C-alpha positions as a printed NumPy array, in Angstrom:
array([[  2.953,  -6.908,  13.974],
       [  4.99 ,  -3.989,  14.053],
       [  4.454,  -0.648,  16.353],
       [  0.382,   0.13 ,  15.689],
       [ -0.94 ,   1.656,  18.899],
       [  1.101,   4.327,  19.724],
       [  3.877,   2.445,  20.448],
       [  7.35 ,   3.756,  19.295],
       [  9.669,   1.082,  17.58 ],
       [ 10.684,  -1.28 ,  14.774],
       [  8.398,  -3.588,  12.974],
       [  8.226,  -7.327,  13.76 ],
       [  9.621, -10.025,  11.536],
       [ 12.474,  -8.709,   9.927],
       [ 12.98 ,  -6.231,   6.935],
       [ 12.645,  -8.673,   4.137],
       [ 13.34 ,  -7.249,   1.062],
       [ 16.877,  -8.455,  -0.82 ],
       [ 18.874,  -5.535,   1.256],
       [ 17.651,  -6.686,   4.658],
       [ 17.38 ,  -4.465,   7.557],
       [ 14.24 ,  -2.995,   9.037],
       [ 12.446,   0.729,   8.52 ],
       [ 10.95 ,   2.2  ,  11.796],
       [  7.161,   2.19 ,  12.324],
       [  6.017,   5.622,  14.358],
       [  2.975,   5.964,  16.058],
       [  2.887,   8.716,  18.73 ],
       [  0.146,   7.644,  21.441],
       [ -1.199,  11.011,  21.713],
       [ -2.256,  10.495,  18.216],
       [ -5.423,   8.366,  17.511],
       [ -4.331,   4.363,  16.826],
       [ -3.686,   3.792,  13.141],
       [ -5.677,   1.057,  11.626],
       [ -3.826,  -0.479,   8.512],
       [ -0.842,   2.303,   8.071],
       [  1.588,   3.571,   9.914],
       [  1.703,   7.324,  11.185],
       [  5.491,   7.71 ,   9.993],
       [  8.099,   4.95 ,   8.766],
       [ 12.132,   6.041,   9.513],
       [ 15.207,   4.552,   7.516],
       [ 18.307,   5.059,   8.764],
       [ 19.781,   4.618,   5.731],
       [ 19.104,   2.596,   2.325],
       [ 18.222,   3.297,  -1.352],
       [ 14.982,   4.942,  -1.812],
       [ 12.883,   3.22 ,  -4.428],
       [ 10.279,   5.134,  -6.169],
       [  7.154,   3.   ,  -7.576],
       [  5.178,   4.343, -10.245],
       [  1.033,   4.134,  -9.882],
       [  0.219,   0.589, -10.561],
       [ -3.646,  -0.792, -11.504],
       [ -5.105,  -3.563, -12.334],
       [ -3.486,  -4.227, -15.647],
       [ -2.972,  -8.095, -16.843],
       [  0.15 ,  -8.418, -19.188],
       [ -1.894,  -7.465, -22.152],
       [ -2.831,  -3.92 , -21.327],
       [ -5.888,  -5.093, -20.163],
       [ -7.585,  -3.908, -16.388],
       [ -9.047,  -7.153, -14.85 ],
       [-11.233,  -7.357, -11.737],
       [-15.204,  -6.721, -11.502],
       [-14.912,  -4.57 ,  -8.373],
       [-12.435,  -2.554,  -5.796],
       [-11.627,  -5.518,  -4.025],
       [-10.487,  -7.821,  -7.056],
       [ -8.558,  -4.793,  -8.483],
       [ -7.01 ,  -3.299,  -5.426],
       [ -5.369,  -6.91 ,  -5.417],
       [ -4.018,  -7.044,  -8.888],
       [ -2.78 ,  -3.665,  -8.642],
       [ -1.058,  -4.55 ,  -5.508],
       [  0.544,  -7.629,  -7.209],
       [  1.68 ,  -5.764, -10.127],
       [  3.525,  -2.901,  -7.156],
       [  4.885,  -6.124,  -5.28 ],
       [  6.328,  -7.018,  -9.02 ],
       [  7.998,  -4.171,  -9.746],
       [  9.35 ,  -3.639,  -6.143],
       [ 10.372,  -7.372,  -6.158],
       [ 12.152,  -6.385,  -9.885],
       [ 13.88 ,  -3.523,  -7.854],
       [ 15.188,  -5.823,  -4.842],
       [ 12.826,  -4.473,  -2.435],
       [ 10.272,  -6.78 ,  -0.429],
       [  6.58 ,  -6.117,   0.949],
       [  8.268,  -5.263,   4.656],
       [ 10.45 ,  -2.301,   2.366],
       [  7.416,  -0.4  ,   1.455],
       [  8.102,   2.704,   3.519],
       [  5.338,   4.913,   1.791],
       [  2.201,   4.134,  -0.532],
       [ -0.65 ,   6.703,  -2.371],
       [ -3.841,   4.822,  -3.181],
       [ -6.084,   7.013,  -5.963],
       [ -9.6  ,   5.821,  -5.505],
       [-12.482,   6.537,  -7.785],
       [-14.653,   6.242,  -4.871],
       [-14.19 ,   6.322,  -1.855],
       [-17.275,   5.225,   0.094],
       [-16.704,   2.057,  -2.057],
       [-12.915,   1.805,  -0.887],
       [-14.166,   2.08 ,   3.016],
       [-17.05 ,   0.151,   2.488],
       [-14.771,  -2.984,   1.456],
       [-12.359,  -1.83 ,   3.809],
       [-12.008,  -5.59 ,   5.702],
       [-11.668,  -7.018,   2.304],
       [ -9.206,  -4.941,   1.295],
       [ -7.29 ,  -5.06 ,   4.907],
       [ -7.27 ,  -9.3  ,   4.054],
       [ -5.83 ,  -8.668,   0.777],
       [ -3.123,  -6.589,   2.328],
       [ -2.186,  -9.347,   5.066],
       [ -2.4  , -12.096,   2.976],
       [  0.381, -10.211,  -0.265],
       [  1.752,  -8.167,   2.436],
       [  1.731,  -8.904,   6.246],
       [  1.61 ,  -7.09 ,   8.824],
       [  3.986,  -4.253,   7.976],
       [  2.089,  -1.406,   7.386],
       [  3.565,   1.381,   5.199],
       [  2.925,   5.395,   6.035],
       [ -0.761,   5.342,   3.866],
       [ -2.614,   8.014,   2.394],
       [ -5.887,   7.018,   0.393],
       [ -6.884,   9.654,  -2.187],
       [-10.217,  10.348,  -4.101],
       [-10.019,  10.917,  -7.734],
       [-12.789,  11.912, -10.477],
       [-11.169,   8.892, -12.803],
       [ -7.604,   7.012, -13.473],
       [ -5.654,   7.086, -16.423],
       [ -7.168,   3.513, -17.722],
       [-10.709,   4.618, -17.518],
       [-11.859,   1.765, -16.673],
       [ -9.561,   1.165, -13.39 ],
       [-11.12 ,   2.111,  -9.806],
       [ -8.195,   2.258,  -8.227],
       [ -4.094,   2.504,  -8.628],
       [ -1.249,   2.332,  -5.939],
       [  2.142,   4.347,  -6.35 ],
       [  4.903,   3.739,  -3.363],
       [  7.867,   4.377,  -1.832],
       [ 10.368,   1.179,  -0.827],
       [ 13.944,   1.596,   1.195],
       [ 16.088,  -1.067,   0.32 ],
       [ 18.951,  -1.937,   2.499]])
């Protein structure tokens, strides 16, 4: 894994994506250890790709998944599509957004979640902000990820 605990430096395991290259993981150790994100992510230089909010929509229009866990992961698979369809892999992500309908639910499943994220992901851990909303644009969706990917 990459720089977590206040450590200064590059991630481990390459850049990935189709550019190559790797973005910059900052954590300053007078700052508490970040647990699953990254205080600040640096690229030298690349193409910024902008992903739009993604949620748990199958390829019918449809959201699938009984609860935060099994959507958080199909909404994670549909970013990883559409950065994949942009040339940029998992270890690209330099910044996501998750919108949460509830929050307490989101923490309370936080492990879960955290083994979703290893298993699409690894250990690269983006600059993170989780967000609390009153509801989503599908209604029925309890949560939707929107990034940031440098591709080099």
């Amino acid at each position: 894994m990459g720089a977590q605990n206040g450590e200064r430096g590059t991630a481990a395991g390459g850049g990935g994506g189709a550019g190559g290259g790797e973005l910059e993981r900052i954590n300053p150790p007078h700052l508490a250890p970040p647990t699953g994100f990254s205080h600040a992510v640096r690229a030298a230089s690349g193409t910024m790709v902008f992903l739009a909010g993604q949620t748990a929509l199958d390829g019918s229009g449809r959201i699938v998944g009984d609860g935060i866990v099994e959507q958080f992961e199909r909404a994670l698979t549909n970013l990883l599509d559409v950065a994949a369809a942009s040339g940029a892999g998992p270890s690209d992500l330099a910044k996501l957004t998750v919108f949460a309908v509830d929050v307490a639910d989101y923490r309370r499943h936080a492990r879960d979640l955290g083994a979703v994220w290893k298993r699409l992901v690894g250990g690269a851990y983006p600059a993170m902000a989780v967000i609390g909303t009153t509801r989503l644009w599908d209604e029925t969706a309890l949560v939707e990820i929107e990034g940031i990917a440098v591709v080099r």
